[in-house]
CSV table of C-alpha atoms and ligand atoms in Angstrom, one decimal:
chain,number,residue,atom,x,y,z
A,1,UNK,CA,58.3,-21.5,27.5
A,2,UNK,CA,56.4,-20.8,25.1
A,3,UNK,CA,58.0,-17.7,23.3
A,4,UNK,CA,56.5,-17.6,19.9
A,5,UNK,CA,52.5,-17.1,21.8
A,6,UNK,CA,54.9,-14.4,24.0
A,7,UNK,CA,56.2,-12.1,21.2
A,8,UNK,CA,52.9,-12.5,19.2
A,9,UNK,CA,51.3,-10.7,22.3
A,10,UNK,CA,54.6,-7.9,22.1
A,11,UNK,CA,53.9,-7.4,18.6
A,12,UNK,CA,49.7,-7.1,18.8
A,13,UNK,CA,50.6,-4.6,22.0
A,14,UNK,CA,53.5,-2.9,21.0
A,15,UNK,CA,51.2,-1.2,17.9
A,16,UNK,CA,48.8,-0.2,20.4
A,17,UNK,CA,51.7,2.8,21.9
A,18,UNK,CA,51.8,6.1,20.5
A,19,UNK,CA,55.1,6.2,18.3
A,20,UNK,CA,57.5,8.8,20.2
A,21,UNK,CA,60.6,10.3,19.4
A,22,UNK,CA,62.8,10.4,16.1
A,23,UNK,CA,65.3,9.1,14.4
A,24,UNK,CA,69.5,10.5,14.3
A,25,UNK,CA,68.6,12.9,12.9
A,26,UNK,CA,72.3,14.3,13.6
A,27,UNK,CA,73.8,11.6,11.0
A,28,UNK,CA,72.7,13.3,7.6
A,29,UNK,CA,72.2,9.9,6.0
A,30,UNK,CA,70.0,7.9,9.2
A,31,UNK,CA,67.3,11.4,8.8
A,32,UNK,CA,66.5,9.6,5.4
A,33,UNK,CA,65.3,6.1,7.0
A,34,UNK,CA,61.2,4.5,7.5
A,35,UNK,CA,60.4,5.3,11.1
A,36,UNK,CA,57.9,3.2,10.6
A,37,UNK,CA,59.7,-0.1,10.7
A,38,UNK,CA,60.1,-2.9,13.5
A,39,UNK,CA,61.6,-6.1,13.9
A,40,UNK,CA,61.7,-8.5,16.3
A,41,UNK,CA,64.1,-11.9,17.0
A,42,UNK,CA,64.9,-14.1,19.9
A,43,UNK,CA,67.4,-16.5,18.9
A,44,UNK,CA,67.9,-19.2,21.4
A,45,UNK,CA,70.7,-21.3,23.1
A,46,UNK,CA,68.6,-24.6,21.6
A,47,UNK,CA,68.7,-23.4,18.0
A,48,UNK,CA,65.1,-22.1,17.9
A,49,UNK,CA,64.0,-18.5,16.2
A,50,UNK,CA,61.1,-16.6,17.5
A,51,UNK,CA,60.4,-13.6,15.7
A,52,UNK,CA,58.3,-11.3,14.3
A,53,UNK,CA,58.7,-7.9,11.8
A,54,UNK,CA,60.9,-7.4,9.1
A,55,UNK,CA,63.4,-9.6,10.6
A,56,UNK,CA,65.3,-9.3,7.7
A,57,UNK,CA,65.7,-5.4,6.9
A,58,UNK,CA,69.1,-4.6,8.2
A,59,UNK,CA,69.3,-1.4,9.3
A,60,UNK,CA,72.5,0.7,10.3
A,61,UNK,CA,74.0,-0.8,13.8
A,62,UNK,CA,76.2,2.1,14.6
A,63,UNK,CA,76.9,2.2,18.6
A,64,UNK,CA,76.0,-2.2,18.7
A,65,UNK,CA,79.5,-2.7,16.6
A,66,UNK,CA,81.6,-1.8,20.1
A,67,UNK,CA,80.9,-4.6,21.6
A,68,UNK,CA,82.3,-6.4,18.8
A,69,UNK,CA,85.4,-4.0,18.3
A,70,UNK,CA,86.3,-4.2,22.3
A,71,UNK,CA,85.5,-7.9,22.1
A,72,UNK,CA,88.1,-8.3,19.4
A,73,UNK,CA,90.6,-5.9,21.2
A,74,UNK,CA,90.1,-8.3,24.6
A,75,UNK,CA,90.4,-11.5,22.9
A,76,UNK,CA,94.3,-10.2,21.9
A,77,UNK,CA,95.2,-7.9,24.7
A,78,UNK,CA,93.7,-8.9,27.9
A,79,UNK,CA,94.2,-6.7,31.0
A,80,UNK,CA,96.2,-4.2,29.3
A,81,UNK,CA,93.1,-2.4,27.7
A,82,UNK,CA,92.0,-1.0,31.2
A,83,UNK,CA,94.9,0.9,31.7
A,84,UNK,CA,93.8,2.9,28.4
A,85,UNK,CA,89.8,2.7,28.9
A,86,UNK,CA,87.7,2.5,32.2
A,87,UNK,CA,84.6,0.0,33.4
A,88,UNK,CA,83.0,2.8,35.1
A,89,UNK,CA,79.1,3.5,33.5
A,90,UNK,CA,79.6,7.4,33.1
A,91,UNK,CA,76.3,8.3,33.9
A,92,UNK,CA,76.2,10.9,30.8
A,93,UNK,CA,75.4,11.4,27.5
A,94,UNK,CA,77.6,8.5,25.1
A,95,UNK,CA,79.4,11.6,22.9
A,96,UNK,CA,79.9,13.5,26.4
A,97,UNK,CA,83.3,15.4,26.3
A,98,UNK,CA,83.1,17.1,30.7
A,99,UNK,CA,84.2,14.0,32.1
A,100,UNK,CA,86.6,13.3,29.8
A,101,UNK,CA,88.8,16.3,30.6
A,102,UNK,CA,88.4,15.6,34.4
A,103,UNK,CA,89.3,11.9,33.2
A,104,UNK,CA,92.9,12.9,31.6
A,105,UNK,CA,91.6,11.5,28.9
A,106,UNK,CA,90.3,8.0,30.0
A,107,UNK,CA,87.1,7.3,29.1
A,108,UNK,CA,84.5,5.4,32.0
A,109,UNK,CA,84.0,2.9,29.8
A,110,UNK,CA,84.3,0.9,26.2
A,111,UNK,CA,80.9,1.9,24.7
A,112,UNK,CA,80.9,5.5,25.4
A,113,UNK,CA,82.1,7.4,22.0
A,114,UNK,CA,85.5,8.0,23.5
A,115,UNK,CA,86.2,4.8,24.8
A,116,UNK,CA,85.1,3.0,21.6
A,117,UNK,CA,87.7,5.6,19.4
A,118,UNK,CA,90.7,3.8,22.0
A,119,UNK,CA,89.3,0.4,21.5
A,120,UNK,CA,89.9,1.3,17.7
A,121,UNK,CA,93.1,3.2,18.5
A,122,UNK,CA,94.3,-0.3,20.2
A,123,UNK,CA,93.3,-2.3,17.1
A,124,UNK,CA,94.9,0.3,14.6
A,125,UNK,CA,98.2,-0.7,16.9
A,126,UNK,CA,97.0,-4.9,15.7
A,127,UNK,CA,95.3,-5.6,13.3
A,128,UNK,CA,97.1,-4.6,9.4
A,129,UNK,CA,93.2,-3.9,8.4
A,130,UNK,CA,91.7,-3.3,11.0
A,131,UNK,CA,88.4,-2.9,9.0
A,132,UNK,CA,88.5,-5.7,6.9
A,133,UNK,CA,89.4,-7.7,9.6
A,134,UNK,CA,86.5,-6.4,12.7
A,135,UNK,CA,83.6,-6.6,9.3
A,136,UNK,CA,84.9,-10.6,8.3
A,137,UNK,CA,85.0,-11.4,12.9
A,138,UNK,CA,81.4,-9.6,12.8
A,139,UNK,CA,80.4,-12.1,9.3
A,140,UNK,CA,81.9,-15.0,11.3
A,141,UNK,CA,79.9,-14.4,14.7
A,142,UNK,CA,76.4,-13.5,12.8
A,143,UNK,CA,77.0,-16.6,10.1
A,144,UNK,CA,76.2,-14.1,7.3
A,145,UNK,CA,78.9,-13.6,4.4
A,146,UNK,CA,76.1,-11.0,3.0
A,147,UNK,CA,77.3,-8.0,5.7
A,148,UNK,CA,78.3,-4.7,5.5
A,149,UNK,CA,79.8,-1.4,5.6
A,150,UNK,CA,77.8,1.2,4.8
A,151,UNK,CA,80.2,3.7,2.7
A,152,UNK,CA,77.4,6.7,2.3
A,153,UNK,CA,76.3,6.6,6.1
A,154,UNK,CA,80.7,6.4,6.9
A,155,UNK,CA,80.9,9.4,5.0
A,156,UNK,CA,78.4,11.3,5.9
A,157,UNK,CA,78.6,11.2,9.8
A,158,UNK,CA,82.5,12.0,9.0
A,159,UNK,CA,81.3,15.2,7.2
A,160,UNK,CA,79.4,15.9,10.9
A,161,UNK,CA,80.6,14.0,13.4
A,162,UNK,CA,82.0,17.1,15.0
A,163,UNK,CA,81.8,16.1,18.5
A,164,UNK,CA,83.9,12.4,17.6
A,165,UNK,CA,86.7,15.2,17.0
A,166,UNK,CA,86.4,17.1,19.2
A,167,UNK,CA,86.8,14.0,22.0
A,168,UNK,CA,89.8,12.1,19.7
A,169,UNK,CA,91.7,15.1,19.5
A,170,UNK,CA,91.5,15.8,23.8
A,171,UNK,CA,92.4,11.8,24.5
A,172,UNK,CA,95.1,12.6,21.8
A,173,UNK,CA,96.0,16.0,23.7
A,174,UNK,CA,96.3,13.7,27.2
A,175,UNK,CA,98.4,10.9,25.2
A,176,UNK,CA,95.7,7.8,25.1
A,177,UNK,CA,95.7,7.8,21.2
A,178,UNK,CA,98.5,6.6,20.1
A,179,UNK,CA,97.6,6.6,15.7
A,180,UNK,CA,96.3,9.1,14.0
A,181,UNK,CA,93.2,11.3,14.7
A,182,UNK,CA,91.9,10.6,11.2
A,183,UNK,CA,92.9,7.0,10.5
A,184,UNK,CA,90.9,5.7,14.1
A,185,UNK,CA,88.0,8.2,12.9
A,186,UNK,CA,87.8,6.5,9.8
A,187,UNK,CA,87.7,2.6,11.4
A,188,UNK,CA,84.9,4.2,13.8
A,189,UNK,CA,82.7,5.3,11.6
A,190,UNK,CA,82.8,2.6,9.0
A,191,UNK,CA,82.5,0.4,11.6
A,192,UNK,CA,79.7,2.1,13.2
A,193,UNK,CA,77.8,2.3,9.8
A,194,UNK,CA,77.8,-1.6,9.4
A,195,UNK,CA,73.8,-2.9,8.8
A,196,UNK,CA,73.1,-5.8,10.1
A,197,UNK,CA,69.4,-7.6,10.3
A,198,UNK,CA,67.7,-8.3,14.1
A,199,UNK,CA,68.5,-12.0,12.3
A,200,UNK,CA,72.1,-11.1,12.1
A,201,UNK,CA,72.9,-9.1,15.0
A,202,UNK,CA,70.7,-12.4,17.6
A,203,UNK,CA,72.7,-14.7,16.1
A,204,UNK,CA,76.2,-12.7,16.1
A,205,UNK,CA,76.0,-12.3,20.1
A,206,UNK,CA,74.9,-15.9,20.9
A,207,UNK,CA,78.6,-16.0,22.6
A,208,UNK,CA,77.6,-13.7,25.1
A,209,UNK,CA,74.9,-16.7,25.7
A,210,UNK,CA,77.2,-19.3,24.9
A,211,UNK,CA,80.2,-18.4,27.5
A,212,UNK,CA,82.3,-17.2,24.9
A,213,UNK,CA,81.8,-20.8,22.5
A,214,UNK,CA,80.1,-20.3,18.6
A,215,UNK,CA,77.1,-21.6,18.4
A,216,UNK,CA,77.9,-22.8,14.3
A,217,UNK,CA,81.0,-25.1,15.8
A,218,UNK,CA,81.0,-25.1,18.7
A,219,UNK,CA,85.0,-22.9,18.3
A,220,UNK,CA,86.0,-20.5,21.5
A,221,UNK,CA,85.7,-17.1,20.5
A,222,UNK,CA,86.2,-15.9,23.4
A,223,UNK,CA,86.3,-17.4,27.4
A,224,UNK,CA,84.5,-17.8,29.7
A,225,UNK,CA,85.8,-15.2,31.9
A,226,UNK,CA,85.6,-12.5,29.3
A,227,UNK,CA,82.7,-12.8,28.2
A,228,UNK,CA,80.7,-12.7,31.2
A,229,UNK,CA,83.3,-9.7,31.5
A,230,UNK,CA,81.7,-8.0,28.5
A,231,UNK,CA,78.1,-8.9,29.9
A,232,UNK,CA,78.4,-6.7,32.8
A,233,UNK,CA,79.9,-3.8,30.3
A,234,UNK,CA,76.9,-4.4,28.6
A,235,UNK,CA,74.9,-4.7,32.0
A,236,UNK,CA,76.6,-2.1,33.4
A,237,UNK,CA,77.3,0.4,29.9
A,238,UNK,CA,75.6,-0.7,27.4
A,239,UNK,CA,72.8,2.2,27.5
A,240,UNK,CA,74.7,5.3,28.7
A,241,UNK,CA,72.6,7.2,30.6
A,242,UNK,CA,69.2,4.8,30.9
A,243,UNK,CA,71.8,2.0,31.8
A,244,UNK,CA,70.2,2.2,35.4
A,245,UNK,CA,66.5,1.9,33.6
A,246,UNK,CA,66.9,-0.1,30.9
A,247,UNK,CA,68.2,-3.2,34.1
A,248,UNK,CA,65.5,-1.6,36.1
A,249,UNK,CA,63.1,-2.0,33.0
A,250,UNK,CA,63.9,-4.9,31.3
A,251,UNK,CA,67.2,-6.9,33.3
A,252,UNK,CA,69.2,-7.7,31.6
A,253,UNK,CA,73.0,-7.0,29.5
A,254,UNK,CA,72.9,-5.5,26.4
A,255,UNK,CA,73.5,-3.1,24.0
A,256,UNK,CA,72.1,-0.3,21.8
A,257,UNK,CA,72.9,1.5,18.6
A,258,UNK,CA,70.5,5.5,17.4
A,259,UNK,CA,70.3,3.4,14.2
A,260,UNK,CA,68.0,2.0,16.6
A,261,UNK,CA,68.9,-1.8,16.9
A,262,UNK,CA,68.5,-3.2,20.5
A,263,UNK,CA,70.0,-6.6,21.6
A,264,UNK,CA,69.9,-8.2,24.6
A,265,UNK,CA,71.4,-11.0,26.3
A,266,UNK,CA,70.0,-13.4,28.3
A,267,UNK,CA,73.1,-16.3,29.6
A,268,UNK,CA,72.7,-19.9,28.2
A,269,UNK,CA,69.5,-19.3,27.4
A,270,UNK,CA,68.5,-16.7,24.0
A,271,UNK,CA,69.9,-13.4,22.5
A,272,UNK,CA,67.1,-11.0,21.7
A,273,UNK,CA,68.0,-7.9,18.5
A,274,UNK,CA,64.9,-6.0,18.3
A,275,UNK,CA,64.5,-2.7,16.0
A,276,UNK,CA,62.5,0.5,15.7
A,277,UNK,CA,64.2,3.4,15.2
A,278,UNK,CA,62.4,6.2,16.5
A,279,UNK,CA,65.0,6.9,19.2
A,280,UNK,CA,64.3,8.8,23.1
A,281,UNK,CA,66.0,11.8,24.2
A,282,UNK,CA,68.9,9.7,26.0
A,283,UNK,CA,69.2,7.9,22.0
A,284,UNK,CA,68.3,4.3,22.6
A,285,UNK,CA,65.6,3.1,20.6
A,286,UNK,CA,61.8,4.5,22.2
A,287,UNK,CA,59.4,1.2,21.5
A,288,UNK,CA,62.6,-1.3,21.3
A,289,UNK,CA,63.0,-0.7,24.8
A,290,UNK,CA,58.5,-1.4,25.6
A,291,UNK,CA,59.0,-4.1,23.5
A,292,UNK,CA,61.9,-6.0,25.8
A,293,UNK,CA,60.6,-4.3,29.4
A,294,UNK,CA,57.5,-6.4,27.8
A,295,UNK,CA,59.7,-9.6,26.7
A,296,UNK,CA,61.1,-10.1,29.9
A,297,UNK,CA,57.8,-9.0,32.1
A,298,UNK,CA,55.8,-11.6,30.2
A,299,UNK,CA,58.3,-14.6,31.1
A,300,UNK,CA,59.4,-13.9,34.2
A,301,UNK,CA,62.7,-14.1,33.0
A,302,UNK,CA,65.5,-12.0,33.9
A,303,UNK,CA,69.3,-12.4,34.9
A,304,UNK,CA,67.6,-10.8,38.3
B,1,DON,O1,79.4,8.2,17.2
B,1,DON,C1,78.1,8.1,17.0
B,1,DON,O2,77.5,9.1,16.9
B,1,DON,C2,77.6,7.2,16.6
B,1,DON,N1,77.8,7.1,15.2
B,1,DON,C3,77.4,6.4,17.8
B,1,DON,C4,76.5,6.3,18.3
B,1,DON,C5,75.8,5.7,18.6
B,1,DON,O3,74.9,4.3,18.4
B,1,DON,C6,75.4,5.6,20.1
B,1,DON,N2,74.1,4.7,20.9
B,1,DON,N3,72.5,4.9,21.0
């Protein structure tokens, strides 16, 4: 398979698609981003890389960080997690409050905001310094120490994150948040503010390609069964109320963030990260989804 040739074709075709959507302006600091940036990077299990665009430009990973938080919590807690958070797609926006009330404060899955807040609450109970330990974990997966929080983005969201505050308060009222609300929100916002490039992201998701084993030193991060389950959750819940559309058009497990990044994995083959800041109405990168659809269509490879 000549991946680079296919990616070159994708890069030419993507330029002809008129940009739609807009950058995430509900987080004031993210509204400042230049919308005309684009990057795509494929990291293969054979340790080959294929790419185009601004591949070393770091951007806010936002909800992609929820995969790292879940992985860290799942490594420690196994099945105990699933009494506090479900494994079903929500069919609702990532910050919706409606289900949370009639489902008694148990979020549908770990990738909607409420679910990630529960996972962070669990990590706050387990880790001595959750922020630093999560950052160190991500650096290890990416094989790059030069990955950092963006304090301005985190504090900007902390000032304006009224819906997250509503969700965590609602869950606390149902007894599904154990720690201090502000402590959990602080870890959540800092985790979302982490900045990575498409190179960092595709490398850090290689454990989901490689049955839970870190490629750089062959150490096991998570067992195969848990890795399979995280991939299953990415497939069914990674794109909120657009998870079906992403499965239909791209056919890979993946996760998006409102910084405009998307990472997808083809188990035993490759991880691909794409970045284009303008988002569609569901909060997923408009051109990012198009590029991934082109990639799996042209390669004629998906998990289905
Ligand atoms: O809590 C929020 O709204 C953001 N920090 C993360 C949301 C997000 O990235 C949703 N993904 N597409």
